[in-house]
Tab-separated table of C-alpha atoms and ligand atoms in Angstrom:
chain	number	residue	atom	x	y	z
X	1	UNK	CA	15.386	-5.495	14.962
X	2	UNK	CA	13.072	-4.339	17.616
X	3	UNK	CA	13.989	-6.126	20.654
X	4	UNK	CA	11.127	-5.941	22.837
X	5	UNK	CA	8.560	-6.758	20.164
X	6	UNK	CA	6.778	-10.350	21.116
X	7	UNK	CA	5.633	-11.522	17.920
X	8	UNK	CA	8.650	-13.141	16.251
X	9	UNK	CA	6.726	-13.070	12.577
X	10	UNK	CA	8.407	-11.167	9.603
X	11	UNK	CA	6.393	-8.199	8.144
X	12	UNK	CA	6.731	-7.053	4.563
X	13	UNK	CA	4.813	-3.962	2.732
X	14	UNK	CA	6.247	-1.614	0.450
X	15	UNK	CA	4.068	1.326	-1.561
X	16	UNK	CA	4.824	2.551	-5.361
X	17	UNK	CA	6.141	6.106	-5.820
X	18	UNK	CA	3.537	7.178	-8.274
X	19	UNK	CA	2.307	10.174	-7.971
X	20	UNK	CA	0.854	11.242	-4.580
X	21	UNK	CA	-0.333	9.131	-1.499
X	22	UNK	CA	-3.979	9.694	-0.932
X	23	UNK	CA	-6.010	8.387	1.863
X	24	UNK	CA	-6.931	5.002	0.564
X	25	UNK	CA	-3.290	4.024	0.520
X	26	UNK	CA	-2.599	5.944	3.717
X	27	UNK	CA	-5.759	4.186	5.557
X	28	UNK	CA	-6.093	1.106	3.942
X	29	UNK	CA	-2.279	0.114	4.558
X	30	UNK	CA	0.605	2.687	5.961
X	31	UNK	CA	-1.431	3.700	8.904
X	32	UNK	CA	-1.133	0.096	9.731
X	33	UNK	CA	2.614	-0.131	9.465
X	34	UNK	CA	2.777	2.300	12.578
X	35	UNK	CA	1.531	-0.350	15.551
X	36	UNK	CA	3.578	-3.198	13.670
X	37	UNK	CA	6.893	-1.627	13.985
X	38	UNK	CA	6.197	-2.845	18.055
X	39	UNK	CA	4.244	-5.643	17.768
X	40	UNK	CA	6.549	-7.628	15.590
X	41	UNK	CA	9.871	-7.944	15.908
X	42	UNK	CA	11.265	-7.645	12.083
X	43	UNK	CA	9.342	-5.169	10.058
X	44	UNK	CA	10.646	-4.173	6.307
X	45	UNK	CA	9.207	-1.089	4.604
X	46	UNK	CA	9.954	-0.038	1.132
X	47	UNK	CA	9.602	2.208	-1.972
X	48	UNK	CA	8.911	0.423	-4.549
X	49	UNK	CA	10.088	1.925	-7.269
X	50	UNK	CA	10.527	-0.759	-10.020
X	51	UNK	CA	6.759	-1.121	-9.765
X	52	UNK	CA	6.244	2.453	-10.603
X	53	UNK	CA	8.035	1.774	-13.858
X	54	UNK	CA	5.690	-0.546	-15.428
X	55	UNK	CA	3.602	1.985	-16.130
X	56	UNK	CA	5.667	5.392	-15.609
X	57	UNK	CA	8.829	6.316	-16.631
X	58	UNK	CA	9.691	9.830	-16.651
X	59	UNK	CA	13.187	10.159	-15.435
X	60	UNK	CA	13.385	13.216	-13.880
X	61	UNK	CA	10.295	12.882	-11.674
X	62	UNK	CA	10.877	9.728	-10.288
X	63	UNK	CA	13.453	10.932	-7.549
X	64	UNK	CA	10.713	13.519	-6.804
X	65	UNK	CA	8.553	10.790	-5.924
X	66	UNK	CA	10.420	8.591	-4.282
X	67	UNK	CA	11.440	11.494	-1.470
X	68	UNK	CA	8.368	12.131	-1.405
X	69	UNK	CA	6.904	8.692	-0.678
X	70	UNK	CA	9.975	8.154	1.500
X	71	UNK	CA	9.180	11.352	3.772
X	72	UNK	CA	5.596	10.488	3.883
X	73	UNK	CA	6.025	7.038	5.303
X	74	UNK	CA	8.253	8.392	8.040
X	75	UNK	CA	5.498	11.538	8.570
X	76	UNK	CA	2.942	8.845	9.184
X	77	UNK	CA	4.813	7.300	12.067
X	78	UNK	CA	7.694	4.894	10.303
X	79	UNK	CA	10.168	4.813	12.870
X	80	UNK	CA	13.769	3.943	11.517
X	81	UNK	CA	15.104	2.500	14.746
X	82	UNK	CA	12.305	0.202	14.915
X	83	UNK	CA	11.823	-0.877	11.146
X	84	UNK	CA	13.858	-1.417	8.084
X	85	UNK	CA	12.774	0.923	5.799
X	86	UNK	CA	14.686	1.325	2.010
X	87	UNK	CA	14.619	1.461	-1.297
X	88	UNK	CA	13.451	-1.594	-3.689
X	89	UNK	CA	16.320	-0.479	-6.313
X	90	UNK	CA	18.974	-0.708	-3.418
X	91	UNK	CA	18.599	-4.592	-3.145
X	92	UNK	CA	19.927	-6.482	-6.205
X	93	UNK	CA	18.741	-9.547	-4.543
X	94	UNK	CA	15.509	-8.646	-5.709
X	95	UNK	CA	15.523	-8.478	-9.801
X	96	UNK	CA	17.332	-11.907	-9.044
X	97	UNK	CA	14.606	-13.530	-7.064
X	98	UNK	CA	12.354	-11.850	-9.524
X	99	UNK	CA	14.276	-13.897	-12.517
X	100	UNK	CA	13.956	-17.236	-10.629
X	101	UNK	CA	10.265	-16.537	-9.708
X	102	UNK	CA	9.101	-15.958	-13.176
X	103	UNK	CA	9.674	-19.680	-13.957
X	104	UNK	CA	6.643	-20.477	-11.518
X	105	UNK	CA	4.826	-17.931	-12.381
X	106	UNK	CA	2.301	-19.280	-15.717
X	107	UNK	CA	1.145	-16.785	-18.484
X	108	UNK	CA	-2.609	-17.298	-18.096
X	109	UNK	CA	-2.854	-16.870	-14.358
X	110	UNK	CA	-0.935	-13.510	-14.718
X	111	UNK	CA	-3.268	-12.349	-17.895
X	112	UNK	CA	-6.016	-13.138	-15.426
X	113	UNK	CA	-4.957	-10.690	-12.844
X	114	UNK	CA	-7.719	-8.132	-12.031
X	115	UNK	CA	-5.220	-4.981	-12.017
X	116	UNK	CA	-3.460	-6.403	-15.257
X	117	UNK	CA	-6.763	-6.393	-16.640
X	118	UNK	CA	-7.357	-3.127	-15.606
X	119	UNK	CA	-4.447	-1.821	-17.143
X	120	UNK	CA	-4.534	-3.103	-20.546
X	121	UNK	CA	-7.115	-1.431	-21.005
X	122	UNK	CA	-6.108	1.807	-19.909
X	123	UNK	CA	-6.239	3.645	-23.357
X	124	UNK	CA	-2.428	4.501	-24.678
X	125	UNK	CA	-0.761	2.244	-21.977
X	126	UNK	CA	1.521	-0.269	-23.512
X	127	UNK	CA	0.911	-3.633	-22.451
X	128	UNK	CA	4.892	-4.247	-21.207
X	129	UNK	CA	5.957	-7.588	-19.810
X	130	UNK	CA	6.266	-5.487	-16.790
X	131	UNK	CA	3.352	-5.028	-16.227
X	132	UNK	CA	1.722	-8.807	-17.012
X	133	UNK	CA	4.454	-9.977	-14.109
X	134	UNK	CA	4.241	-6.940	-12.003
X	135	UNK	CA	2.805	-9.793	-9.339
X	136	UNK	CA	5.967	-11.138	-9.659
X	137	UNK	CA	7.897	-8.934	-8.487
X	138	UNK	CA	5.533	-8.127	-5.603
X	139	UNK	CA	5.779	-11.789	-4.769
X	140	UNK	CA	9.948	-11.117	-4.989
X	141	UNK	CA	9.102	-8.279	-2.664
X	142	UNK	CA	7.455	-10.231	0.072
X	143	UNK	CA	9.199	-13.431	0.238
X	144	UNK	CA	12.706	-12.072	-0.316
X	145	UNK	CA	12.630	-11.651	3.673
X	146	UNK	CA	10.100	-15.085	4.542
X	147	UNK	CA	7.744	-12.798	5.117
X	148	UNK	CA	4.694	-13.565	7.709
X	149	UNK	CA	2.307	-10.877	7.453
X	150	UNK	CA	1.945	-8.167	4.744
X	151	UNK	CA	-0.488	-5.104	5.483
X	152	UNK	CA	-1.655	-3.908	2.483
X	153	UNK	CA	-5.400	-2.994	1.052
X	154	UNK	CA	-8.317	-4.817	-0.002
X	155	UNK	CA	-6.809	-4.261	-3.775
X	156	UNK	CA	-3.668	-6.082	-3.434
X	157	UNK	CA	-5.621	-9.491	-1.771
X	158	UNK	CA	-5.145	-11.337	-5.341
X	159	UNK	CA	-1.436	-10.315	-6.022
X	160	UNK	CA	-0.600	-11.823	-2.196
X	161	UNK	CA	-2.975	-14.864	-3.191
X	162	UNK	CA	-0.389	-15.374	-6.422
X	163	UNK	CA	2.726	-14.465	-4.011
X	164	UNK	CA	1.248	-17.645	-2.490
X	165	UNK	CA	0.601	-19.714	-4.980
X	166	UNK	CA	4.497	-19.039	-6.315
X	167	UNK	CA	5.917	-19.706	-2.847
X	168	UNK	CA	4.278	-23.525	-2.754
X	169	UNK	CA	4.915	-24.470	-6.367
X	170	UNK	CA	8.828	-23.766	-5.213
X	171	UNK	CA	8.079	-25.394	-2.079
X	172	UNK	CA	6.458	-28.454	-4.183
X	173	UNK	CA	8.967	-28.052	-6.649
X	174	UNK	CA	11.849	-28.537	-3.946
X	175	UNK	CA	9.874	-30.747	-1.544
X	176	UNK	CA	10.852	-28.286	1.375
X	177	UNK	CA	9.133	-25.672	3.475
X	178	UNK	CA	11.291	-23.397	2.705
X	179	UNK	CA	8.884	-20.168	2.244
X	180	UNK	CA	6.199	-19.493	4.317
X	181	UNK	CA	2.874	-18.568	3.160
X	182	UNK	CA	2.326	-15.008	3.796
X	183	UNK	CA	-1.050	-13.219	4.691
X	184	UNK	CA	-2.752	-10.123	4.404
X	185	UNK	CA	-2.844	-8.173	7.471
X	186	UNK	CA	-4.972	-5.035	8.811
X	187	UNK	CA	-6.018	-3.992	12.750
X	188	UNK	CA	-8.957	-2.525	11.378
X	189	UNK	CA	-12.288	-4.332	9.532
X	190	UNK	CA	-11.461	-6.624	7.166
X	191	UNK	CA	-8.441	-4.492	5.090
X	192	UNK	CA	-10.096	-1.306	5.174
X	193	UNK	CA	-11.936	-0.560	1.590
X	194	UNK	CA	-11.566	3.867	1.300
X	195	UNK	CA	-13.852	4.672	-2.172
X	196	UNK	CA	-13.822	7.566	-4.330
X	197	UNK	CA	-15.679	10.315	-3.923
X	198	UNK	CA	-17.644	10.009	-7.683
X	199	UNK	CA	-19.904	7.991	-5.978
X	200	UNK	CA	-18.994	5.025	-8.050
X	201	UNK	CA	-18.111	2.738	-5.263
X	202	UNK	CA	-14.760	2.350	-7.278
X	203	UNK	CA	-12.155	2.134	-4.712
X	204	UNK	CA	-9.873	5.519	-4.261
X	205	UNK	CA	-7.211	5.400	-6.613
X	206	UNK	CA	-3.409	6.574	-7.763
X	207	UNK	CA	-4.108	6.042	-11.670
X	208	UNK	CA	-7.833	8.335	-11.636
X	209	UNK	CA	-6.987	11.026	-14.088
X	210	UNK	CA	-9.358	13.031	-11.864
X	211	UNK	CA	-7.472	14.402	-9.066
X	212	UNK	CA	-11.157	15.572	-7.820
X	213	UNK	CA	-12.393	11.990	-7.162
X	214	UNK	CA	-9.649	11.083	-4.082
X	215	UNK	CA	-7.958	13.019	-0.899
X	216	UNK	CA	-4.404	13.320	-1.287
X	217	UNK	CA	-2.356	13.560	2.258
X	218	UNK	CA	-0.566	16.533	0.766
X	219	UNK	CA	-4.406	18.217	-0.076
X	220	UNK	CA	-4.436	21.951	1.627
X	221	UNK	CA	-7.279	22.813	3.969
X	222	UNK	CA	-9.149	24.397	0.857
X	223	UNK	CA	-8.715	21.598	-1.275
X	224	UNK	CA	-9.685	19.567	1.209
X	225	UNK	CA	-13.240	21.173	1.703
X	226	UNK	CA	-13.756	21.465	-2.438
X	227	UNK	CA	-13.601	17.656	-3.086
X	228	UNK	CA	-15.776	16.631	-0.296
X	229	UNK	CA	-18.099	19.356	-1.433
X	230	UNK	CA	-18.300	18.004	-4.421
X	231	UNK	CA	-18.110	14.417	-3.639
X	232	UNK	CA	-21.539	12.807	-5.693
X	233	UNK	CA	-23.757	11.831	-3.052
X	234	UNK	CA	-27.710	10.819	-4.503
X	235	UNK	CA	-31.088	13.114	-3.518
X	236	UNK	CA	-31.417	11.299	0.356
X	237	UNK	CA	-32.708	8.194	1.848
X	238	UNK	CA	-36.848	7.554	1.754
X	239	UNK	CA	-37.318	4.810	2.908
X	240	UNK	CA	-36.010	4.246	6.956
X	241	UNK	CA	-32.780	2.430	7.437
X	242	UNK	CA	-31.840	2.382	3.304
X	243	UNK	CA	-28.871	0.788	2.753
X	244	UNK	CA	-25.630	3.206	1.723
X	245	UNK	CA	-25.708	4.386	-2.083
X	246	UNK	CA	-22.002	4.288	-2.924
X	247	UNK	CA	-21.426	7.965	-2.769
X	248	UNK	CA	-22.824	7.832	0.802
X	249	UNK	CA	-20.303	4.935	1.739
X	250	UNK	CA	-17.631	6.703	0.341
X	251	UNK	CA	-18.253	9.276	2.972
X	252	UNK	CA	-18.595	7.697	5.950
X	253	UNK	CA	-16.531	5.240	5.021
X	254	UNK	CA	-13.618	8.195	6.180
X	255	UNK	CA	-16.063	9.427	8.722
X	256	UNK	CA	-15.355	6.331	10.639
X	257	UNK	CA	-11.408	6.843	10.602
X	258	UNK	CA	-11.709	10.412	11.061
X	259	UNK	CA	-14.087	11.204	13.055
X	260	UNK	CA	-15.306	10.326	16.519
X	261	UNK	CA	-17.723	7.540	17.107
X	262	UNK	CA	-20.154	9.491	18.591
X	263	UNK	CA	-20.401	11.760	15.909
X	264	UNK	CA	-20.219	8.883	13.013
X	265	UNK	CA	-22.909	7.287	14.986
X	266	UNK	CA	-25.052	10.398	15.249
X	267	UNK	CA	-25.329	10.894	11.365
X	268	UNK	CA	-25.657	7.154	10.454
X	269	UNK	CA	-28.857	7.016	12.932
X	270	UNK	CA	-29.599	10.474	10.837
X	271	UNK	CA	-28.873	8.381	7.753
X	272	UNK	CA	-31.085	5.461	9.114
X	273	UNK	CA	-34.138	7.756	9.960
X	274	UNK	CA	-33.894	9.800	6.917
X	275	UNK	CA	-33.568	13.024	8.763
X	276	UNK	CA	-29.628	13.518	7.031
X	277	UNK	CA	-28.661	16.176	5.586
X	278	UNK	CA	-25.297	15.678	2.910
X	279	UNK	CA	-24.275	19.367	3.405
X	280	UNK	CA	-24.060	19.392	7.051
X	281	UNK	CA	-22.570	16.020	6.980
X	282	UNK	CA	-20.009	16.819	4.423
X	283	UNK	CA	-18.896	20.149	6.457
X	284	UNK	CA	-18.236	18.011	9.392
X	285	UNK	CA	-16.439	15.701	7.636
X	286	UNK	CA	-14.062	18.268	6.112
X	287	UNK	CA	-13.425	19.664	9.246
X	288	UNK	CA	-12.616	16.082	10.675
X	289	UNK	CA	-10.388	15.545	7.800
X	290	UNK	CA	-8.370	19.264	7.829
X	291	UNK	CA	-7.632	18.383	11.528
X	292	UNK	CA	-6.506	14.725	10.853
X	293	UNK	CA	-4.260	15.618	7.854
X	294	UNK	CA	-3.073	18.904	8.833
X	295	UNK	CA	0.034	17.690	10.941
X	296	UNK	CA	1.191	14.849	8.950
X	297	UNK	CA	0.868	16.934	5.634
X	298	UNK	CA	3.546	19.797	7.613
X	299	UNK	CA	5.689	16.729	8.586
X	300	UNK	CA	5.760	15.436	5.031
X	301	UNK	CA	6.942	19.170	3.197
X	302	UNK	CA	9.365	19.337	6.281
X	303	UNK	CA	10.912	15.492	5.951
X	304	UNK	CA	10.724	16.181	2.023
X	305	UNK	CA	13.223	19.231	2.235
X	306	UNK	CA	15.790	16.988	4.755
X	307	UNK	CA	17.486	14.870	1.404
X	308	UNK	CA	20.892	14.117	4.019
X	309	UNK	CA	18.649	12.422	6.453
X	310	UNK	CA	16.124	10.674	4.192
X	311	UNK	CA	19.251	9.390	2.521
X	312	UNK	CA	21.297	8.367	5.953
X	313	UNK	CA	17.437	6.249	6.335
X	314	UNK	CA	17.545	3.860	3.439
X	315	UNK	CA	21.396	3.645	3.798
X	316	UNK	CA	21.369	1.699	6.621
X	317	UNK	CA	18.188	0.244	5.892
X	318	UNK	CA	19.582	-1.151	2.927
X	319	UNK	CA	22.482	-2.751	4.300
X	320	UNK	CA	20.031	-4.676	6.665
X	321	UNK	CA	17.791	-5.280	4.051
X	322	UNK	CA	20.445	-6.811	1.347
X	323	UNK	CA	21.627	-9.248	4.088
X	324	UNK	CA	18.375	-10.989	4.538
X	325	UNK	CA	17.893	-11.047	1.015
X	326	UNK	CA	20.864	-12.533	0.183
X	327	UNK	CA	20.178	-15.643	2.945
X	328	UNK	CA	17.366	-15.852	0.912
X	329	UNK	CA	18.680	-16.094	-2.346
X	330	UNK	CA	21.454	-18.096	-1.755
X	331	UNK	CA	18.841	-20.455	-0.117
X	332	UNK	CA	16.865	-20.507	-3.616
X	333	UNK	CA	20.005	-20.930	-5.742
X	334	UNK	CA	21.566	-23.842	-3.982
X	335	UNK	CA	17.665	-25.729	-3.878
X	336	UNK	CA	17.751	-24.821	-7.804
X	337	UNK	CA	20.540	-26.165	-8.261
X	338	UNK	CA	22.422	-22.826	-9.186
X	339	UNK	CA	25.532	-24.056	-7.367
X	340	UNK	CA	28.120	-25.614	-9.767
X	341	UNK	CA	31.518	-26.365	-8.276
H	401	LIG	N1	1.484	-3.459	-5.404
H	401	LIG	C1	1.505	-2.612	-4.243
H	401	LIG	C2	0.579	-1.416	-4.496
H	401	LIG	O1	0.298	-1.083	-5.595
H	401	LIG	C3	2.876	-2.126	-3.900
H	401	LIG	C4	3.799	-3.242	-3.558
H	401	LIG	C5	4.842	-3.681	-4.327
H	401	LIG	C6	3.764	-4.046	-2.389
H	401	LIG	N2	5.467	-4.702	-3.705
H	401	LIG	C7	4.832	-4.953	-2.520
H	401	LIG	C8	2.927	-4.075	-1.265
H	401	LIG	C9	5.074	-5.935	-1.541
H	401	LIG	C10	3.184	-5.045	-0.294
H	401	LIG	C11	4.242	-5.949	-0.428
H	401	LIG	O2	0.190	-0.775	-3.551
């Protein structure tokens, strides 16, 4: 795809449409999509939007947030010439690959899925088969293409460890090699860990019912300054170099992607001495923030409104996209055995 890339790997991430990208997602995994696209020389990036149905299903605002996902990936730097980039529902390879999956996929290791746990016990959400092998599907996802490398957050570590284990049971099961294992991938720390701002050190999530707790990318200036305002911080450090109380982490935790060093590094040493002030640092920070997201939130309302291009995007990423994916699955049939006469 992109010619002059040197690393030969295949890269796979996709995001769910639900609701609105905030920073964790945007931090912890798209803004690492950007440098990919030229590093490697077959990325795929998709919407996946038969995730979002496992636990959201209302019709008329999916296509709402699909464009919207769709025009935020490309605000953030997705470049369409240099990565595939298209729609999960536009491949029926992968319900297919999905199908064959499930059969080495076993009940109790998808019961004992962290989010799945989560989930259930989300009260009123109904506990779908969808939802149990929702890792199933991500698995589908990734090694539809063979992927390599898969940026995504610290959250989605155990669903790639399952994609794994289901790509070497088939391998075992067909004696071959024929999927590779895929990894987690991030330029930053360790998959960057963005927490919400109630000071619970809970990372920042899509599902919080309060809006209040994480940034969304789409936040306006004032909204922007109100939640870090009121982001829960604790009464101060006493005692010289304390560690970080989670509401504190949660803070500089953007600080350091937002911010310069200098400045991080000039109210962690205020941290460390006990000289910090929260109000000062949490005006900063806002600022830091308004400037960061200010452009890519105008590019997002302006990519939003464009429906003929965002459709002419996963058009022809689509047809790219179905080809590998049927290699793929014609690979998997004929080792199955799906291949009669
Ligand atoms: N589960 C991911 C999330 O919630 C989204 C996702 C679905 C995904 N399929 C994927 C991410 C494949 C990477 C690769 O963010």
């Amino acid at each position: 795809m992109n010619q002059d890339a040197t690393n030969k790997e295949i890269v796979v991430s996709g995001i769910r449409p639900t609701g609105k990208v905030h920073l964790g997602n945007y931090l912890g995994a798209i803004k690492n999509f950007i440098p990919m696209q030229d590093e490697f020389d077959t990325c795929y990036y998709f919407i996946a939007d038969y995730h979002s149905l496992t636990t959201h299903n209302d019709a008329n605002e999916l296509p709402v947030h699909v464009k919207r996902s769709l025009a935020t990936y490309l605000a953030c730097g997705l470049n369409p010439d240099k990565a595939i980039v298209y729609l999960q529902s536009d491949l029926p390879q992968i319900p297919e690959l999905y199908l064959l999956l499930n059969m080495f996929a076993h009940k109790g290791e998808l019961e004992k899925c962290t989010t799945f746990k989560e989930k259930i016990r989300t009260p009123g959400q109904t506990v779908n088969a969808g939802l149990l092998t929702y890792p199933v599907l991500m698995a589908a996802d990734i090694i539809i293409h063979k992927a390599n490398k898969v940026p995504v957050g610290k959250d989605q570590q155990q669903h790639l460890e399952m994609t794994r284990t289901f790509a070497n049971r088939f391998n075992h099961l067909t004696e071959t090699t024929f999927f590779p294992e895929p990894q987690g991938f991030s330029y930053g720390e360790s998959l960057m860990k963005i927490l919400s701002l109630d000071g619970s050190g809970a990372k920042m999530s899509k599902s919080d019912a309060n809006e209040n707790n994480s940034i969304f990318l789409l936040d306006d200036d004032k909204t922007i300054t109100k939640k870090i305002k009121r982001a829960k911080t604790d009464t101060g450090p006493t005692e010289k170099n304390s560690p970080l109380t989670p509401g504190i982490e949660a803070l500089f935790g953007i600080m350091d992607c937002v911010s310069a060093p200098e400045i991080v590094a000039d109210y962690k040493k205020q941290y460390a001495d006990c000289t910090i002030k929260y109000g000062y640092l949490k005006l900063q920070l806002a600022e830091d923030l308004i400037n960061y997201l200010g452009p890519i939130r105008e590019k997002i309302i302006q990519l939003e409104n464009d429906t003929d291009y965002l459709a002419e995007v996963v058009e022809k990423g689509g047809e790219k996209a179905r080809e590998s994916a049927q290699k793929t699955v014609d690979g998997v049939r004929k080792l199955l055995g799906i291949q009669y006469f």
